mmCIF file of C-alpha atoms in Angstrom:
data_model
loop_
_atom_site.group_PDB
_atom_site.id
_atom_site.type_symbol
_atom_site.label_atom_id
_atom_site.label_comp_id
_atom_site.label_asym_id
_atom_site.label_seq_id
_atom_site.Cartn_x
_atom_site.Cartn_y
_atom_site.Cartn_z
ATOM 1 C CA UNK E 628 -11.067 1.044 -27.140
ATOM 2 C CA UNK E 629 -9.925 4.601 -27.779
ATOM 3 C CA UNK E 630 -10.171 5.651 -24.170
ATOM 4 C CA UNK E 631 -7.826 6.894 -21.457
ATOM 5 C CA UNK E 632 -9.153 6.174 -17.994
ATOM 6 C CA UNK E 633 -6.843 8.665 -16.285
ATOM 7 C CA UNK E 634 -8.457 11.575 -18.146
ATOM 8 C CA UNK E 635 -11.561 11.098 -16.009
ATOM 9 C CA UNK E 636 -9.842 11.348 -12.618
ATOM 10 C CA UNK E 637 -8.262 14.245 -10.736
ATOM 11 C CA UNK E 638 -5.817 11.848 -9.017
ATOM 12 C CA UNK E 639 -4.826 8.255 -9.435
ATOM 13 C CA UNK E 640 -4.520 5.138 -7.313
ATOM 14 C CA UNK E 641 -3.535 5.622 -3.680
ATOM 15 C CA UNK E 642 -2.352 9.106 -4.632
ATOM 16 C CA UNK E 643 -5.987 10.252 -4.323
ATOM 17 C CA UNK E 644 -6.130 9.395 -0.627
ATOM 18 C CA UNK E 645 -6.995 12.219 1.746
ATOM 19 C CA UNK E 646 -3.779 13.876 2.947
ATOM 20 C CA UNK E 647 -2.427 12.621 6.303
ATOM 21 C CA UNK E 648 -2.948 15.902 8.177
ATOM 22 C CA UNK E 649 -6.524 16.290 6.922
ATOM 23 C CA UNK E 650 -7.328 12.662 7.673
ATOM 24 C CA UNK E 651 -6.001 13.022 11.213
ATOM 25 C CA UNK E 652 -8.268 16.034 11.778
ATOM 26 C CA UNK E 653 -11.286 14.198 10.394
ATOM 27 C CA UNK E 654 -10.666 11.170 12.601
ATOM 28 C CA UNK E 655 -10.166 13.377 15.642
ATOM 29 C CA UNK E 656 -13.772 14.544 15.287
ATOM 30 C CA UNK E 657 -15.189 11.093 14.592
ATOM 31 C CA UNK E 658 -17.456 9.894 17.418
ATOM 32 C CA UNK E 659 -16.354 6.880 19.402
ATOM 33 C CA UNK E 660 -18.314 3.772 18.472
ATOM 34 C CA UNK E 661 -19.013 0.499 20.192
ATOM 35 C CA UNK E 662 -15.809 -1.268 21.212
ATOM 36 C CA UNK E 663 -16.594 -4.906 22.003
ATOM 37 C CA UNK E 664 -13.831 -6.927 23.672
ATOM 38 C CA UNK E 665 -13.651 -9.153 20.594
ATOM 39 C CA UNK E 666 -12.441 -6.219 18.452
ATOM 40 C CA UNK E 667 -8.689 -6.793 18.357
ATOM 41 C CA UNK E 668 -7.857 -3.994 15.905
ATOM 42 C CA UNK E 669 -10.101 -1.011 15.242
ATOM 43 C CA UNK E 670 -9.990 2.770 14.857
ATOM 44 C CA UNK E 671 -7.728 3.281 17.854
ATOM 45 C CA UNK E 672 -4.665 2.640 15.683
ATOM 46 C CA UNK E 673 -3.809 3.569 12.095
ATOM 47 C CA UNK E 674 -3.665 -0.045 10.998
ATOM 48 C CA UNK E 675 -4.396 -1.676 7.650
ATOM 49 C CA UNK E 676 -7.597 -3.544 8.553
ATOM 50 C CA UNK E 677 -10.023 -4.300 11.359
ATOM 51 C CA UNK E 678 -9.683 -7.618 13.190
ATOM 52 C CA UNK E 679 -12.477 -9.302 15.159
ATOM 53 C CA UNK E 680 -11.810 -12.352 17.327
ATOM 54 C CA UNK E 681 -14.310 -15.134 16.582
ATOM 55 C CA UNK E 682 -12.893 -17.654 19.050
ATOM 56 C CA UNK E 683 -9.572 -18.692 20.578
ATOM 57 C CA UNK E 684 -8.225 -20.005 17.266
ATOM 58 C CA UNK E 685 -9.812 -17.753 14.634
ATOM 59 C CA UNK E 686 -10.155 -14.038 13.933
ATOM 60 C CA UNK E 687 -11.863 -12.236 11.055
ATOM 61 C CA UNK E 688 -9.995 -9.536 9.100
ATOM 62 C CA UNK E 689 -12.111 -6.931 7.289
ATOM 63 C CA UNK E 690 -10.854 -4.155 5.038
ATOM 64 C CA UNK E 691 -11.822 -2.049 2.055
ATOM 65 C CA UNK E 692 -9.879 -0.075 -0.521
ATOM 66 C CA UNK E 693 -10.891 1.712 -3.708
ATOM 67 C CA UNK E 694 -9.594 4.544 -5.874
ATOM 68 C CA UNK E 695 -9.648 6.340 -9.211
ATOM 69 C CA UNK E 696 -7.644 5.071 -12.226
ATOM 70 C CA UNK E 697 -3.865 5.069 -12.007
ATOM 71 C CA UNK E 698 -3.461 3.672 -15.541
ATOM 72 C CA UNK E 699 -5.430 3.982 -18.776
ATOM 73 C CA UNK E 700 -5.935 0.299 -19.540
ATOM 74 C CA UNK E 701 -9.209 -0.861 -17.902
ATOM 75 C CA UNK E 702 -8.075 -4.456 -17.325
ATOM 76 C CA UNK E 703 -4.819 -3.324 -15.689
ATOM 77 C CA UNK E 704 -6.698 -0.798 -13.541
ATOM 78 C CA UNK E 705 -8.915 -3.574 -12.227
ATOM 79 C CA UNK E 706 -5.925 -5.782 -11.484
ATOM 80 C CA UNK E 707 -4.045 -3.037 -9.623
ATOM 81 C CA UNK E 708 -7.070 -2.011 -7.541
ATOM 82 C CA UNK E 709 -7.806 -5.600 -6.520
ATOM 83 C CA UNK E 710 -4.173 -6.341 -5.644
ATOM 84 C CA UNK E 711 -4.020 -3.213 -3.527
ATOM 85 C CA UNK E 712 -7.200 -4.040 -1.625
ATOM 86 C CA UNK E 713 -6.231 -7.643 -0.874
ATOM 87 C CA UNK E 714 -2.834 -6.476 0.395
ATOM 88 C CA UNK E 715 -4.350 -5.173 3.642
ATOM 89 C CA UNK E 716 -5.286 -8.708 4.679
ATOM 90 C CA UNK E 717 -1.739 -9.917 4.045
ATOM 91 C CA UNK E 718 -0.409 -6.911 5.976
ATOM 92 C CA UNK E 719 -2.297 -8.134 9.053
ATOM 93 C CA UNK E 720 -0.760 -11.592 8.663
ATOM 94 C CA UNK E 721 -3.939 -13.162 7.331
ATOM 95 C CA UNK E 722 -5.299 -15.221 4.458
ATOM 96 C CA UNK E 723 -8.025 -13.643 2.274
ATOM 97 C CA UNK E 724 -11.214 -15.692 1.885
ATOM 98 C CA UNK E 725 -13.750 -13.501 0.051
ATOM 99 C CA UNK E 726 -14.229 -10.146 -1.667
ATOM 100 C CA UNK E 727 -17.050 -7.776 -2.591
ATOM 101 C CA UNK E 728 -16.752 -5.356 -5.508
ATOM 102 C CA UNK E 729 -17.121 -1.592 -5.080
ATOM 103 C CA UNK E 730 -17.900 -0.014 -8.453
ATOM 104 C CA UNK E 731 -18.566 3.633 -9.238
ATOM 105 C CA UNK E 732 -18.593 4.561 -12.933
ATOM 106 C CA UNK E 733 -19.657 7.565 -15.094
ATOM 107 C CA UNK E 734 -22.057 5.577 -17.271
ATOM 108 C CA UNK E 735 -22.550 8.493 -19.677
ATOM 109 C CA UNK E 736 -18.813 8.649 -20.426
ATOM 110 C CA UNK E 737 -17.425 5.134 -20.173
ATOM 111 C CA UNK E 738 -18.535 2.370 -22.529
ATOM 112 C CA UNK E 739 -19.828 -0.762 -20.845
ATOM 113 C CA UNK E 740 -17.026 -2.721 -22.498
ATOM 114 C CA UNK E 741 -14.430 -0.690 -20.598
ATOM 115 C CA UNK E 742 -16.263 -1.141 -17.298
ATOM 116 C CA UNK E 743 -16.467 -4.870 -17.991
ATOM 117 C CA UNK E 744 -12.698 -5.002 -18.509
ATOM 118 C CA UNK E 745 -12.137 -3.318 -15.142
ATOM 119 C CA UNK E 746 -14.256 -5.970 -13.461
ATOM 120 C CA UNK E 747 -12.452 -8.725 -15.386
ATOM 121 C CA UNK E 748 -9.109 -7.404 -14.140
ATOM 122 C CA UNK E 749 -10.283 -7.456 -10.535
ATOM 123 C CA UNK E 750 -11.685 -10.949 -10.939
ATOM 124 C CA UNK E 751 -8.401 -12.185 -12.435
ATOM 125 C CA UNK E 752 -6.449 -11.095 -9.350
ATOM 126 C CA UNK E 753 -9.046 -12.593 -7.010
ATOM 127 C CA UNK E 754 -8.693 -15.911 -8.825
ATOM 128 C CA UNK E 755 -4.936 -15.671 -8.385
ATOM 129 C CA UNK E 756 -5.462 -15.034 -4.667
ATOM 130 C CA UNK E 757 -7.849 -18.005 -4.541
ATOM 131 C CA UNK E 758 -10.920 -16.068 -3.417
ATOM 132 C CA UNK E 759 -14.394 -15.453 -4.877
ATOM 133 C CA UNK E 760 -16.000 -12.096 -5.579
ATOM 134 C CA UNK E 761 -19.209 -12.900 -3.765
ATOM 135 C CA UNK E 762 -21.159 -9.691 -4.384
ATOM 136 C CA UNK E 763 -20.738 -5.942 -4.190
ATOM 137 C CA UNK E 764 -22.309 -2.586 -4.883
ATOM 138 C CA UNK E 765 -22.323 -0.211 -7.862
ATOM 139 C CA UNK E 766 -23.308 3.418 -8.456
ATOM 140 C CA UNK E 767 -23.331 5.942 -11.298
ATOM 141 C CA UNK E 768 -20.737 8.577 -10.364
ATOM 142 C CA UNK E 769 -18.710 11.404 -11.940
ATOM 143 C CA UNK E 770 -15.270 9.719 -11.758
ATOM 144 C CA UNK E 771 -14.413 6.036 -12.253
ATOM 145 C CA UNK E 772 -13.833 4.319 -8.918
ATOM 146 C CA UNK E 773 -13.112 0.648 -8.342
ATOM 147 C CA UNK E 774 -11.988 -1.484 -5.426
ATOM 148 C CA UNK E 775 -12.906 -4.287 -3.088
ATOM 149 C CA UNK E 776 -14.108 -5.114 0.362
ATOM 150 C CA UNK E 777 -11.927 -8.037 1.431
ATOM 151 C CA UNK E 778 -12.325 -10.439 4.317
ATOM 152 C CA UNK E 779 -9.722 -12.811 5.640
ATOM 153 C CA UNK E 780 -8.913 -15.169 8.481
ATOM 154 C CA UNK E 781 -5.988 -15.349 10.887
ATOM 155 C CA UNK E 782 -5.150 -17.023 14.174
ATOM 156 C CA UNK E 783 -5.445 -14.376 16.926
ATOM 157 C CA UNK E 784 -1.857 -15.046 17.993
ATOM 158 C CA UNK E 785 -0.613 -14.354 14.455
ATOM 159 C CA UNK E 786 -2.222 -10.943 13.974
ATOM 160 C CA UNK E 787 0.535 -8.492 13.104
ATOM 161 C CA UNK E 788 -0.302 -4.883 13.883
ATOM 162 C CA UNK E 789 1.721 -1.808 12.957
ATOM 163 C CA UNK E 790 2.026 -0.704 16.601
ATOM 164 C CA UNK E 791 3.971 -3.640 18.037
ATOM 165 C CA UNK E 792 7.480 -2.859 16.785
ATOM 166 C CA UNK E 793 10.308 -3.101 19.334
ATOM 167 C CA UNK E 794 13.478 -1.220 20.138
ATOM 168 C CA UNK E 795 16.324 -2.669 18.045
ATOM 169 C CA UNK E 796 14.085 -4.073 15.313
ATOM 170 C CA UNK E 797 15.338 -4.052 11.725
ATOM 171 C CA UNK E 798 13.111 -2.601 8.975
ATOM 172 C CA UNK E 799 12.682 -4.583 5.764
ATOM 173 C CA UNK E 800 10.866 -3.312 2.647
ATOM 174 C CA UNK E 801 9.412 -5.816 0.188
ATOM 175 C CA UNK E 802 8.886 -3.781 -3.020
ATOM 176 C CA UNK E 803 10.838 -0.900 -4.589
ATOM 177 C CA UNK E 804 9.551 2.673 -4.369
ATOM 178 C CA UNK E 805 8.477 4.919 -7.214
ATOM 179 C CA UNK E 806 5.058 3.782 -8.463
ATOM 180 C CA UNK E 807 3.476 7.185 -7.885
ATOM 181 C CA UNK E 808 6.184 8.916 -9.910
ATOM 182 C CA UNK E 809 5.638 6.450 -12.748
ATOM 183 C CA UNK E 810 1.915 7.218 -12.672
ATOM 184 C CA UNK E 811 2.674 10.945 -12.910
ATOM 185 C CA UNK E 812 4.960 10.295 -15.891
ATOM 186 C CA UNK E 813 2.253 8.171 -17.503
ATOM 187 C CA UNK E 814 -0.280 10.998 -17.281
ATOM 188 C CA UNK E 815 2.257 13.282 -18.964
ATOM 189 C CA UNK E 816 2.803 10.772 -21.769
ATOM 190 C CA UNK E 817 6.445 10.204 -20.775
ATOM 191 C CA UNK E 818 6.398 6.573 -19.626
ATOM 192 C CA UNK E 819 7.555 4.137 -22.318
ATOM 193 C CA UNK E 820 6.418 0.526 -22.706
ATOM 194 C CA UNK E 821 9.270 -0.887 -20.622
ATOM 195 C CA UNK E 822 8.553 1.516 -17.788
ATOM 196 C CA UNK E 823 4.853 0.700 -17.939
ATOM 197 C CA UNK E 824 5.537 -3.039 -17.766
ATOM 198 C CA UNK E 825 7.734 -2.441 -14.725
ATOM 199 C CA UNK E 826 4.941 -0.471 -13.079
ATOM 200 C CA UNK E 827 2.412 -3.246 -13.730
ATOM 201 C CA UNK E 828 4.854 -5.892 -12.514
ATOM 202 C CA UNK E 829 5.048 -4.311 -9.071
ATOM 203 C CA UNK E 830 1.455 -3.150 -8.677
ATOM 204 C CA UNK E 831 -0.130 -6.494 -9.577
ATOM 205 C CA UNK E 832 2.103 -8.699 -7.399
ATOM 206 C CA UNK E 833 0.167 -10.023 -4.430
ATOM 207 C CA UNK E 834 1.809 -9.594 -1.019
ATOM 208 C CA UNK E 835 0.768 -13.112 -0.019
ATOM 209 C CA UNK E 836 4.134 -13.583 1.753
ATOM 210 C CA UNK E 837 2.565 -11.638 4.635
ATOM 211 C CA UNK E 838 0.793 -14.762 5.870
ATOM 212 C CA UNK E 839 4.117 -16.600 6.041
ATOM 213 C CA UNK E 840 5.853 -13.680 7.761
ATOM 214 C CA UNK E 841 3.203 -13.665 10.482
ATOM 215 C CA UNK E 842 4.276 -17.194 11.347
ATOM 216 C CA UNK E 843 7.736 -15.948 12.336
ATOM 217 C CA UNK E 844 7.642 -15.096 16.043
ATOM 218 C CA UNK E 845 10.364 -12.458 15.722
ATOM 219 C CA UNK E 846 8.322 -10.479 13.169
ATOM 220 C CA UNK E 847 6.787 -7.910 15.489
ATOM 221 C CA UNK E 848 4.988 -5.481 13.171
ATOM 222 C CA UNK E 849 3.713 -5.416 9.583
ATOM 223 C CA UNK E 850 2.132 -2.829 7.322
ATOM 224 C CA UNK E 851 2.022 -2.117 3.613
ATOM 225 C CA UNK E 852 3.351 1.066 2.041
ATOM 226 C CA UNK E 853 0.602 2.831 0.084
ATOM 227 C CA UNK E 854 -0.720 6.368 -0.315
ATOM 228 C CA UNK E 855 1.234 8.090 2.461
ATOM 229 C CA UNK E 856 4.577 6.950 1.059
ATOM 230 C CA UNK E 857 7.351 5.130 2.892
ATOM 231 C CA UNK E 858 7.837 7.939 5.419
ATOM 232 C CA UNK E 859 4.142 8.206 6.228
ATOM 233 C CA UNK E 860 3.585 4.532 6.893
ATOM 234 C CA UNK E 861 6.857 4.199 8.775
ATOM 235 C CA UNK E 862 5.792 7.107 10.982
ATOM 236 C CA UNK E 863 2.584 5.216 11.783
ATOM 237 C CA UNK E 864 4.772 2.393 13.103
ATOM 238 C CA UNK E 865 6.893 4.865 15.064
ATOM 239 C CA UNK E 866 3.927 6.649 16.631
ATOM 240 C CA UNK E 867 2.078 3.466 17.496
ATOM 241 C CA UNK E 868 5.175 1.805 18.950
ATOM 242 C CA UNK E 869 6.656 4.939 20.592
ATOM 243 C CA UNK E 870 9.940 4.484 18.736
ATOM 244 C CA UNK E 871 12.242 6.422 16.418
ATOM 245 C CA UNK E 872 13.414 5.106 13.041
ATOM 246 C CA UNK E 873 16.632 5.448 11.094
ATOM 247 C CA UNK E 874 16.685 4.545 7.404
ATOM 248 C CA UNK E 875 19.540 4.627 4.918
ATOM 249 C CA UNK E 876 18.554 6.117 1.576
ATOM 250 C CA UNK E 877 21.338 4.234 -0.222
ATOM 251 C CA UNK E 878 19.799 0.922 0.865
ATOM 252 C CA UNK E 879 16.269 1.639 -0.370
ATOM 253 C CA UNK E 880 15.009 -0.475 -3.285
ATOM 254 C CA UNK E 881 14.027 2.012 -6.012
ATOM 255 C CA UNK E 882 12.473 1.678 -9.464
ATOM 256 C CA UNK E 883 15.098 2.937 -11.926
ATOM 257 C CA UNK E 884 12.573 4.706 -14.172
ATOM 258 C CA UNK E 885 11.155 6.525 -11.128
ATOM 259 C CA UNK E 886 14.587 7.778 -10.099
ATOM 260 C CA UNK E 887 15.168 9.221 -13.555
ATOM 261 C CA UNK E 888 11.780 10.981 -13.617
ATOM 262 C CA UNK E 889 12.206 12.252 -10.047
ATOM 263 C CA UNK E 890 15.500 13.893 -11.034
ATOM 264 C CA UNK E 891 13.517 15.754 -13.702
ATOM 265 C CA UNK E 892 11.107 17.047 -11.063
ATOM 266 C CA UNK E 893 8.212 14.733 -11.929
ATOM 267 C CA UNK E 894 6.076 13.719 -8.940
ATOM 268 C CA UNK E 895 2.459 13.562 -7.834
ATOM 269 C CA UNK E 896 0.597 16.272 -5.990
ATOM 270 C CA UNK E 897 0.039 13.765 -3.199
ATOM 271 C CA UNK E 898 3.794 13.600 -2.629
ATOM 272 C CA UNK E 899 3.868 17.277 -1.651
ATOM 273 C CA UNK E 900 0.728 16.915 0.481
ATOM 274 C CA UNK E 901 2.323 13.990 2.285
ATOM 275 C CA UNK E 902 5.410 16.008 3.163
ATOM 276 C CA UNK E 903 3.290 18.923 4.381
ATOM 277 C CA UNK E 904 1.452 16.531 6.668
ATOM 278 C CA UNK E 905 4.397 14.867 8.378
ATOM 279 C CA UNK E 906 7.648 16.525 7.279
ATOM 280 C CA UNK E 907 8.138 18.088 10.712
ATOM 281 C CA UNK E 908 8.786 14.597 12.115
ATOM 282 C CA UNK E 909 11.454 13.749 9.546
ATOM 283 C CA UNK E 910 15.150 14.638 9.649
ATOM 284 C CA UNK E 911 16.940 14.724 6.285
ATOM 285 C CA UNK E 912 20.685 15.076 5.546
ATOM 286 C CA UNK E 913 21.856 18.592 4.735
ATOM 287 C CA UNK E 914 22.770 17.672 1.174
ATOM 288 C CA UNK E 915 19.570 15.742 0.479
ATOM 289 C CA UNK E 916 18.177 16.410 -3.006
ATOM 290 C CA UNK E 917 14.510 17.200 -3.782
ATOM 291 C CA UNK E 918 14.266 14.106 -6.008
ATOM 292 C CA UNK E 919 15.320 11.920 -3.095
ATOM 293 C CA UNK E 920 12.676 13.436 -0.845
ATOM 294 C CA UNK E 921 10.076 12.873 -3.576
ATOM 295 C CA UNK E 922 10.798 9.136 -3.549
ATOM 296 C CA UNK E 923 10.367 8.948 0.225
ATOM 297 C CA UNK E 924 6.955 10.653 0.112
ATOM 298 C CA UNK E 925 5.838 9.072 -3.168
ATOM 299 C CA UNK E 926 2.364 7.523 -2.801
ATOM 300 C CA UNK E 927 2.624 3.829 -3.544
ATOM 301 C CA UNK E 928 -0.314 1.986 -5.033
ATOM 302 C CA UNK E 929 -0.216 -1.712 -4.158
ATOM 303 C CA UNK E 930 3.138 -1.117 -2.494
ATOM 304 C CA UNK E 931 5.371 -3.492 -0.616
ATOM 305 C CA UNK E 932 5.158 -4.862 2.895
ATOM 306 C CA UNK E 933 7.167 -3.028 5.540
ATOM 307 C CA UNK E 934 8.388 -5.425 8.223
ATOM 308 C CA UNK E 935 9.738 -4.716 11.699
ATOM 309 C CA UNK E 936 11.585 -7.750 13.038
ATOM 310 C CA UNK E 937 14.331 -8.753 15.465
ATOM 311 C CA UNK E 938 17.823 -8.560 13.976
ATOM 312 C CA UNK E 939 18.271 -12.322 14.321
ATOM 313 C CA UNK E 940 15.212 -12.900 12.108
ATOM 314 C CA UNK E 941 16.441 -10.837 9.152
ATOM 315 C CA UNK E 942 17.872 -13.812 7.173
ATOM 316 C CA UNK E 943 14.629 -15.784 7.604
ATOM 317 C CA UNK E 944 12.450 -12.818 6.634
ATOM 318 C CA UNK E 945 14.528 -12.012 3.552
ATOM 319 C CA UNK E 946 14.536 -15.682 2.552
ATOM 320 C CA UNK E 947 10.722 -15.711 2.715
ATOM 321 C CA UNK E 948 10.502 -12.601 0.543
ATOM 322 C CA UNK E 949 12.990 -13.864 -2.024
ATOM 323 C CA UNK E 950 11.400 -17.324 -2.227
ATOM 324 C CA UNK E 951 8.075 -15.605 -2.966
ATOM 325 C CA UNK E 952 9.535 -13.647 -5.885
ATOM 326 C CA UNK E 953 10.293 -10.368 -4.112
ATOM 327 C CA UNK E 954 13.909 -10.231 -5.210
ATOM 328 C CA UNK E 955 14.243 -6.518 -4.393
ATOM 329 C CA UNK E 956 13.326 -6.941 -0.711
ATOM 330 C CA UNK E 957 16.061 -5.685 1.601
ATOM 331 C CA UNK E 958 16.817 -4.231 5.033
ATOM 332 C CA UNK E 959 16.563 -0.431 4.990
ATOM 333 C CA UNK E 960 17.088 0.661 8.599
ATOM 334 C CA UNK E 961 16.181 0.064 12.215
ATOM 335 C CA UNK E 962 14.074 1.243 15.135
ATOM 336 C CA UNK E 963 15.344 2.542 18.445
ATOM 337 C CA UNK E 964 14.168 4.221 21.629
ATOM 338 C CA UNK E 965 13.275 7.874 21.199
ATOM 339 C CA UNK E 966 10.468 10.244 20.253
ATOM 340 C CA UNK E 967 8.437 9.168 17.236
ATOM 341 C CA UNK E 968 10.151 10.343 14.073
ATOM 342 C CA UNK E 969 12.319 9.274 11.167
ATOM 343 C CA UNK E 970 15.968 10.144 10.594
ATOM 344 C CA UNK E 971 17.144 9.597 7.023
ATOM 345 C CA UNK E 972 20.856 8.909 6.631
#
């Protein structure tokens, strides 16, 4: 098919999320809804999914995620979107059980074959996760949009929120940063085949290790790094837990191709919007380079899990990541008492 999906979208992947500052303003005006006692996680925190307690031993996780194309290949787009959506269940410590498709396509512009490939890609990832696509909804729309509603299960005691981090916790990141920069390079026609394969390798790897991590008592908080970049999602942990974070740039896992492009000034528009939304809460070294800042604010699509755990649990957490194929996972910093914010060393 002689078609480039990204030509139909103004942004791509999680980079098309509403900017943090705008989202905060929108949510501030949202009316308060019903808050039953069974609702363990809802709108009161900036978490990855909602959690509803069914009984003393079972809770339901519900989430949804969808976006415009981040790559041109329809099958790969479907795979990335599905992986990203399912990740929210893993980020809560749960096991996905079922998905519903969300499909919006410009039927006058995209051939049905291309749309079918997108759906095939999503179905392939759901099979890998061991869940059915049990239904969904579709509309005719101006830009291609695809994603999933995903439901999962978790024991109430194993729910891992992003607001339960503790003073002295170590921060561990499961996937390297730079996917958004690679997507920007792709749209400019600069990403070669090796770089593209690296991008697909990271964005289609399920974060299923999250369920195992939730079984470690000393893992206090979990989230996944997506459209707001590492700094944005780390700040959500800091604000929710009333803690300050220190991270060491030299310890961050980074995609080599992304570093090279960042040095050339290539980044997404979302990266700049992210910094405008939360840069005031971030302290950078005096000699910090613009390309380094771009990696910290880079919107990740289907990004890695960010773990806050006791220092004594670091070997066990890293062992779980590495045994699950996340060889790049590493400790990147720590949390401490102080006003919510991030200090980059």
